[in-house]
Structures are given as C-alpha cells and as structure tokens.
PDB file of C-alpha atoms in Angstrom:
ATOM      1  CA  MET A   1      10.810 -57.240 -25.775  1.00  0.00           C
ATOM      2  CA  ILE A   2       8.414 -54.411 -26.770  1.00  0.00           C
ATOM      3  CA  ASN A   3       8.392 -53.253 -30.386  1.00  0.00           C
ATOM      4  CA  LYS A   4       8.632 -49.550 -31.235  1.00  0.00           C
ATOM      5  CA  ASN A   5       4.914 -49.137 -32.064  1.00  0.00           C
ATOM      6  CA  LYS A   6       3.821 -50.623 -28.734  1.00  0.00           C
ATOM      7  CA  ALA A   7       6.346 -48.400 -26.925  1.00  0.00           C
ATOM      8  CA  LYS A   8       4.900 -45.304 -28.652  1.00  0.00           C
ATOM      9  CA  ILE A   9       1.334 -46.309 -27.714  1.00  0.00           C
ATOM     10  CA  ILE A  10       2.342 -46.881 -24.076  1.00  0.00           C
ATOM     11  CA  ALA A  11       4.209 -43.551 -23.982  1.00  0.00           C
ATOM     12  CA  ARG A  12       1.212 -41.676 -25.437  1.00  0.00           C
ATOM     13  CA  THR A  13      -1.171 -43.369 -23.005  1.00  0.00           C
ATOM     14  CA  LEU A  14       1.036 -42.619 -20.002  1.00  0.00           C
ATOM     15  CA  GLY A  15       1.514 -39.056 -21.236  1.00  0.00           C
ATOM     16  CA  GLY A  16      -2.261 -38.634 -21.554  1.00  0.00           C
ATOM     17  CA  VAL A  17      -2.809 -40.030 -18.062  1.00  0.00           C
ATOM     18  CA  PHE A  18      -0.137 -37.685 -16.697  1.00  0.00           C
ATOM     19  CA  VAL A  19      -1.785 -34.642 -18.360  1.00  0.00           C
ATOM     20  CA  PHE A  20      -5.175 -35.746 -16.993  1.00  0.00           C
ATOM     21  CA  ILE A  21      -3.771 -36.049 -13.458  1.00  0.00           C
ATOM     22  CA  LEU A  22      -2.113 -32.621 -13.690  1.00  0.00           C
ATOM     23  CA  THR A  23      -5.338 -31.060 -15.016  1.00  0.00           C
ATOM     24  CA  LEU A  24      -7.363 -32.641 -12.225  1.00  0.00           C
ATOM     25  CA  ALA A  25      -4.866 -31.524  -9.578  1.00  0.00           C
ATOM     26  CA  PHE A  26      -4.763 -27.976 -10.957  1.00  0.00           C
ATOM     27  CA  SER A  27      -8.558 -27.668 -11.108  1.00  0.00           C
ATOM     28  CA  THR A  28      -8.775 -28.879  -7.496  1.00  0.00           C
ATOM     29  CA  LEU A  29      -6.168 -26.340  -6.421  1.00  0.00           C
ATOM     30  CA  THR A  30      -7.904 -23.463  -8.191  1.00  0.00           C
ATOM     31  CA  TYR A  31     -11.145 -24.206  -6.319  1.00  0.00           C
ATOM     32  CA  ALA A  32      -9.404 -23.683  -2.984  1.00  0.00           C
ATOM     33  CA  SER A  33      -9.202 -19.892  -2.984  1.00  0.00           C
ATOM     34  CA  GLU A  34      -7.050 -17.821  -0.679  1.00  0.00           C
ATOM     35  CA  ILE A  35      -8.641 -16.595   2.525  1.00  0.00           C
ATOM     36  CA  THR A  36      -9.397 -12.954   1.760  1.00  0.00           C
ATOM     37  CA  PRO A  37     -12.328 -10.770   2.770  1.00  0.00           C
ATOM     38  CA  GLU A  38     -13.519 -10.723  -0.851  1.00  0.00           C
ATOM     39  CA  ASN A  39     -13.430 -14.525  -1.178  1.00  0.00           C
ATOM     40  CA  ILE A  40     -15.225 -15.031   2.149  1.00  0.00           C
ATOM     41  CA  VAL A  41     -17.956 -12.540   1.178  1.00  0.00           C
ATOM     42  CA  GLY A  42     -18.330 -14.233  -2.207  1.00  0.00           C
ATOM     43  CA  ALA A  43     -18.678 -17.684  -0.622  1.00  0.00           C
ATOM     44  CA  VAL A  44     -21.156 -16.377   1.985  1.00  0.00           C
ATOM     45  CA  ASN A  45     -23.293 -14.700  -0.664  1.00  0.00           C
ATOM     46  CA  LYS A  46     -23.236 -17.904  -2.723  1.00  0.00           C
ATOM     47  CA  GLU A  47     -24.669 -19.772   0.304  1.00  0.00           C
ATOM     48  CA  ARG A  48     -27.286 -17.049   0.793  1.00  0.00           C
ATOM     49  CA  GLU A  49     -28.262 -17.238  -2.890  1.00  0.00           C
ATOM     50  CA  ILE A  50     -28.583 -21.051  -2.736  1.00  0.00           C
ATOM     51  CA  ASN A  51     -30.946 -20.553   0.207  1.00  0.00           C
ATOM     52  CA  GLY A  52     -33.063 -17.870  -1.505  1.00  0.00           C
ATOM     53  CA  LEU A  53     -31.685 -14.912   0.447  1.00  0.00           C
ATOM     54  CA  SER A  54     -30.500 -11.494  -0.673  1.00  0.00           C
ATOM     55  CA  PRO A  55     -26.751 -10.944  -0.652  1.00  0.00           C
ATOM     56  CA  VAL A  56     -25.151  -9.027   2.205  1.00  0.00           C
ATOM     57  CA  MET A  57     -23.310  -5.862   1.205  1.00  0.00           C
ATOM     58  CA  VAL A  58     -19.845  -5.012   2.460  1.00  0.00           C
ATOM     59  CA  SER A  59     -19.817  -2.203   5.014  1.00  0.00           C
ATOM     60  CA  PRO A  60     -16.502  -0.327   5.366  1.00  0.00           C
ATOM     61  CA  GLN A  61     -17.256   0.141   9.079  1.00  0.00           C
ATOM     62  CA  LEU A  62     -17.829  -3.586   9.608  1.00  0.00           C
ATOM     63  CA  GLN A  63     -14.693  -4.377   7.570  1.00  0.00           C
ATOM     64  CA  ILE A  64     -12.611  -2.275   9.955  1.00  0.00           C
ATOM     65  CA  ALA A  65     -14.364  -3.703  13.028  1.00  0.00           C
ATOM     66  CA  ALA A  66     -13.790  -7.284  11.846  1.00  0.00           C
ATOM     67  CA  ARG A  67     -10.140  -6.617  10.998  1.00  0.00           C
ATOM     68  CA  ASN A  68      -9.598  -4.944  14.382  1.00  0.00           C
ATOM     69  CA  LYS A  69     -11.094  -8.009  16.111  1.00  0.00           C
ATOM     70  CA  SER A  70      -8.768 -10.365  14.198  1.00  0.00           C
ATOM     71  CA  VAL A  71      -5.763  -8.164  14.985  1.00  0.00           C
ATOM     72  CA  ASP A  72      -6.765  -8.068  18.663  1.00  0.00           C
ATOM     73  CA  MET A  73      -7.104 -11.868  18.832  1.00  0.00           C
ATOM     74  CA  ILE A  74      -3.628 -12.361  17.321  1.00  0.00           C
ATOM     75  CA  ALA A  75      -2.058  -9.627  19.473  1.00  0.00           C
ATOM     76  CA  ARG A  76      -3.588 -10.901  22.736  1.00  0.00           C
ATOM     77  CA  ASN A  77      -3.509 -14.587  21.790  1.00  0.00           C
ATOM     78  CA  TYR A  78      -7.174 -15.521  22.217  1.00  0.00           C
ATOM     79  CA  PHE A  79      -9.925 -17.054  20.125  1.00  0.00           C
ATOM     80  CA  GLU A  80     -13.214 -16.012  21.737  1.00  0.00           C
ATOM     81  CA  HIS A  81     -16.211 -13.820  21.037  1.00  0.00           C
ATOM     82  CA  TYR A  82     -15.882 -12.162  24.461  1.00  0.00           C
ATOM     83  CA  ALA A  83     -12.457 -11.449  25.963  1.00  0.00           C
ATOM     84  CA  PHE A  84     -10.554  -8.759  27.843  1.00  0.00           C
ATOM     85  CA  GLY A  85     -13.780  -6.883  28.560  1.00  0.00           C
ATOM     86  CA  LYS A  86     -14.609  -6.552  24.863  1.00  0.00           C
ATOM     87  CA  THR A  87     -17.607  -7.886  23.009  1.00  0.00           C
ATOM     88  CA  PRO A  88     -18.109  -8.251  19.258  1.00  0.00           C
ATOM     89  CA  TRP A  89     -20.512  -5.329  19.563  1.00  0.00           C
ATOM     90  CA  SER A  90     -17.875  -3.044  21.073  1.00  0.00           C
ATOM     91  CA  PHE A  91     -15.728  -3.488  17.944  1.00  0.00           C
ATOM     92  CA  ILE A  92     -18.728  -2.642  15.744  1.00  0.00           C
ATOM     93  CA  GLN A  93     -19.755   0.377  17.830  1.00  0.00           C
ATOM     94  CA  SER A  94     -16.191   1.715  17.952  1.00  0.00           C
ATOM     95  CA  GLU A  95     -16.428   2.183  14.174  1.00  0.00           C
ATOM     96  CA  GLY A  96     -19.643   4.207  14.499  1.00  0.00           C
ATOM     97  CA  TYR A  97     -21.929   1.534  13.069  1.00  0.00           C
ATOM     98  CA  ASP A  98     -25.275   1.937  14.847  1.00  0.00           C
ATOM     99  CA  TYR A  99     -26.866  -1.499  14.478  1.00  0.00           C
ATOM    100  CA  SER A 100     -30.270  -2.956  15.216  1.00  0.00           C
ATOM    101  CA  VAL A 101     -29.088  -6.573  14.972  1.00  0.00           C
ATOM    102  CA  ALA A 102     -25.585  -8.049  14.689  1.00  0.00           C
ATOM    103  CA  GLY A 103     -23.714 -11.349  14.676  1.00  0.00           C
ATOM    104  CA  GLU A 104     -20.156 -12.647  14.572  1.00  0.00           C
ATOM    105  CA  ASN A 105     -18.418 -15.761  13.230  1.00  0.00           C
ATOM    106  CA  LEU A 106     -14.789 -16.657  13.978  1.00  0.00           C
ATOM    107  CA  ALA A 107     -12.424 -19.099  12.291  1.00  0.00           C
ATOM    108  CA  MET A 108      -8.774 -19.984  12.743  1.00  0.00           C
ATOM    109  CA  GLY A 109      -6.318 -22.259  11.004  1.00  0.00           C
ATOM    110  CA  PHE A 110      -8.023 -22.868   7.664  1.00  0.00           C
ATOM    111  CA  ASN A 111      -6.271 -22.985   4.289  1.00  0.00           C
ATOM    112  CA  SER A 112      -9.023 -21.751   1.984  1.00  0.00           C
ATOM    113  CA  ALA A 113     -12.016 -19.430   1.963  1.00  0.00           C
ATOM    114  CA  GLU A 114     -14.229 -22.355   0.976  1.00  0.00           C
ATOM    115  CA  GLY A 115     -12.941 -24.350   3.961  1.00  0.00           C
ATOM    116  CA  VAL A 116     -13.817 -21.528   6.344  1.00  0.00           C
ATOM    117  CA  VAL A 117     -17.333 -21.045   4.983  1.00  0.00           C
ATOM    118  CA  SER A 118     -17.945 -24.801   4.757  1.00  0.00           C
ATOM    119  CA  ALA A 119     -17.027 -25.188   8.439  1.00  0.00           C
ATOM    120  CA  TRP A 120     -19.350 -22.334   9.372  1.00  0.00           C
ATOM    121  CA  MET A 121     -22.175 -23.863   7.321  1.00  0.00           C
ATOM    122  CA  ASN A 122     -21.692 -27.147   9.216  1.00  0.00           C
ATOM    123  CA  SER A 123     -22.112 -25.387  12.577  1.00  0.00           C
ATOM    124  CA  PRO A 124     -25.727 -24.524  13.498  1.00  0.00           C
ATOM    125  CA  SER A 125     -24.938 -21.180  15.164  1.00  0.00           C
ATOM    126  CA  HIS A 126     -22.541 -20.004  12.435  1.00  0.00           C
ATOM    127  CA  ARG A 127     -24.912 -21.181   9.709  1.00  0.00           C
ATOM    128  CA  ALA A 128     -27.722 -19.227  11.399  1.00  0.00           C
ATOM    129  CA  ASN A 129     -25.640 -16.044  11.113  1.00  0.00           C
ATOM    130  CA  ILE A 130     -24.815 -16.626   7.439  1.00  0.00           C
ATOM    131  CA  LEU A 131     -28.433 -17.391   6.573  1.00  0.00           C
ATOM    132  CA  ASN A 132     -30.064 -14.769   8.822  1.00  0.00           C
ATOM    133  CA  PRO A 133     -32.452 -12.851   6.548  1.00  0.00           C
ATOM    134  CA  GLU A 134     -32.302  -9.824   8.856  1.00  0.00           C
ATOM    135  CA  PHE A 135     -28.621  -9.148   8.106  1.00  0.00           C
ATOM    136  CA  GLN A 136     -27.940  -6.579   5.387  1.00  0.00           C
ATOM    137  CA  ASN A 137     -24.222  -5.861   5.833  1.00  0.00           C
ATOM    138  CA  ILE A 138     -21.021  -7.834   6.302  1.00  0.00           C
ATOM    139  CA  GLY A 139     -17.417  -7.131   7.201  1.00  0.00           C
ATOM    140  CA  VAL A 140     -14.584  -9.656   7.146  1.00  0.00           C
ATOM    141  CA  GLY A 141     -11.180  -9.296   8.776  1.00  0.00           C
ATOM    142  CA  VAL A 142      -8.395 -11.723   7.836  1.00  0.00           C
ATOM    143  CA  VAL A 143      -5.097 -11.501   9.711  1.00  0.00           C
ATOM    144  CA  LYS A 144      -2.112 -13.842   9.615  1.00  0.00           C
ATOM    145  CA  GLY A 145       0.091 -14.133  12.669  1.00  0.00           C
ATOM    146  CA  ALA A 146       1.508 -16.239  15.459  1.00  0.00           C
ATOM    147  CA  TYR A 147      -0.888 -17.991  17.818  1.00  0.00           C
ATOM    148  CA  THR A 148       0.125 -20.045  20.854  1.00  0.00           C
ATOM    149  CA  GLU A 149      -2.005 -22.985  21.962  1.00  0.00           C
ATOM    150  CA  ASN A 150      -0.985 -25.693  24.444  1.00  0.00           C
ATOM    151  CA  GLY A 151       2.527 -24.229  24.598  1.00  0.00           C
ATOM    152  CA  GLN A 152       2.955 -24.532  20.820  1.00  0.00           C
ATOM    153  CA  THR A 153       3.313 -21.375  18.702  1.00  0.00           C
ATOM    154  CA  ASN A 154       2.334 -21.602  15.032  1.00  0.00           C
ATOM    155  CA  GLN A 155       1.496 -19.235  12.217  1.00  0.00           C
ATOM    156  CA  THR A 156      -2.227 -19.139  11.538  1.00  0.00           C
ATOM    157  CA  THR A 157      -4.931 -17.188   9.760  1.00  0.00           C
ATOM    158  CA  MET A 158      -7.501 -15.541  12.035  1.00  0.00           C
ATOM    159  CA  THR A 159     -10.813 -14.749  10.336  1.00  0.00           C
ATOM    160  CA  THR A 160     -13.574 -12.617  11.822  1.00  0.00           C
ATOM    161  CA  GLU A 161     -16.890 -12.184  10.062  1.00  0.00           C
ATOM    162  CA  MET A 162     -19.348  -9.567  11.324  1.00  0.00           C
ATOM    163  CA  PHE A 163     -22.924  -9.191  10.172  1.00  0.00           C
ATOM    164  CA  ALA A 164     -25.263  -6.338  11.016  1.00  0.00           C
ATOM    165  CA  THR A 165     -28.192  -4.228   9.964  1.00  0.00           C
ATOM    166  CA  PRO A 166     -28.204  -0.513  10.732  1.00  0.00           C
ATOM    167  CA  LYS A 167     -30.858   0.991  12.948  1.00  0.00           C
ATOM    168  CA  SER A 168     -33.541   2.924  11.156  1.00  0.00           C
ATOM    169  CA  LYS A 169     -33.220   6.708  11.182  1.00  0.00           C
ATOM    170  CA  VAL A 170     -36.248   6.889  13.479  1.00  0.00           C
ATOM    171  CA  ASN A 171     -34.652   4.542  16.025  1.00  0.00           C
ATOM    172  CA  GLN A 172     -31.375   6.471  15.847  1.00  0.00           C
ATOM    173  CA  LEU A 173     -33.282   9.700  16.567  1.00  0.00           C
ATOM    174  CA  ILE A 174     -35.140   8.093  19.485  1.00  0.00           C
ATOM    175  CA  ASP A 175     -31.818   6.868  20.931  1.00  0.00           C
ATOM    176  CA  ARG A 176     -30.364  10.396  20.726  1.00  0.00           C
ATOM    177  CA  VAL A 177     -33.428  11.912  22.410  1.00  0.00           C
ATOM    178  CA  ILE A 178     -33.272   9.337  25.224  1.00  0.00           C
ATOM    179  CA  ALA A 179     -29.519   9.937  25.671  1.00  0.00           C
ATOM    180  CA  THR A 180     -30.128  13.701  25.878  1.00  0.00           C
ATOM    181  CA  LEU A 181     -32.958  13.250  28.395  1.00  0.00           C
ATOM    182  CA  ASN A 182     -30.763  10.959  30.509  1.00  0.00           C
ATOM    183  CA  LYS A 183     -28.096  13.661  30.650  1.00  0.00           C
ATOM    184  CA  LEU A 184     -30.640  16.276  31.719  1.00  0.00           C
ATOM    185  CA  PHE A 185     -32.215  14.211  34.476  1.00  0.00           C
TER     186      PHE A 185
END
C-alpha cells in the first residue's frame, strides 16, 4: 500500500515526465515545416549560408515557371526533367526569363520542407544545384494532387525548384542582333 505522500510524489514525477514528452514532441513537430515555396527557399538559403554562399533571390518569373512545371507533372502524371517534348528550360523561357545558366531540382512525396531539402543535399547533382555559386535566382513550385505509380493512385506533393542567372544586358543585345541577322539572311 502506498501512502498519500508517495502517491503525490509519483503523480508529480509522472506529470513532469508527461509534460517533458509533450514538449519534446511539439518541438520536433514545429521543426518539420510545411512544404511551401517560402520554406523551401529559406532552407536552401540556410544551406548556402552554411557553405559560405550568397543567398538566391526569388524571381517571380522562376516562381511561375516552377509552379507550371509542378502542375504539368501532376496533370500529365510524370516525374521527369524532360517529358512530352518539354525541358526545364522551356518552362523558364516561356515566362520570359532570359538566362545564362539554369538548373532544376524535383521532389515528390515528402512531408516537410526540411525533408525535401535534406534529400536534395544528400544527392550529388541536386546538392550541386543548391550550392552552385553561379545561381542568383530561385523559383519554387509546390502543387498537391493525385499521382499514379505502379497502378496505385495517391495524393502527393510535387515540388519543383528552378535556379537561374539572367543573361547580361550585353549578351541579351547580342542575341537580339543575331536573331535579326538570321531573319534577314
């Protein structure tokens, strides 16, 4: 038989342990942020900062291009950089972004922004895009929808990340002159 004082001590101890477990669980849950363009950009720029690189700035044109790519992958049920005669670059160019260098990362089926970026950082080619010092701009498209794989349809989150650096004004002018000359001859 337990006396009342021992029962109170046990109850307080168990209550303290319970509060500790809830606090730990809540802090773990708050670290796993929702997959949004803003959270992906924040996590990418954190990785760039850790590696001594300047942050990439969000480009509205790349945001639209990346979202359009994610929408297209959900609508046509594919998960590829090149499909249906489209390239990552065609999505970027369709938004009028004249780039000198560009890259694309794709992710599907993750539950947090940190999970997406962590997976990319563990892949040499995706990591190279995130840590490419030439990239100045970023756009992220996050779309939720149905995706069918191996005859099984499930809801998923499709994430497209596009990096680029615009061409210099001089190179843009040279391209226009060449295009005009090609039309004349």
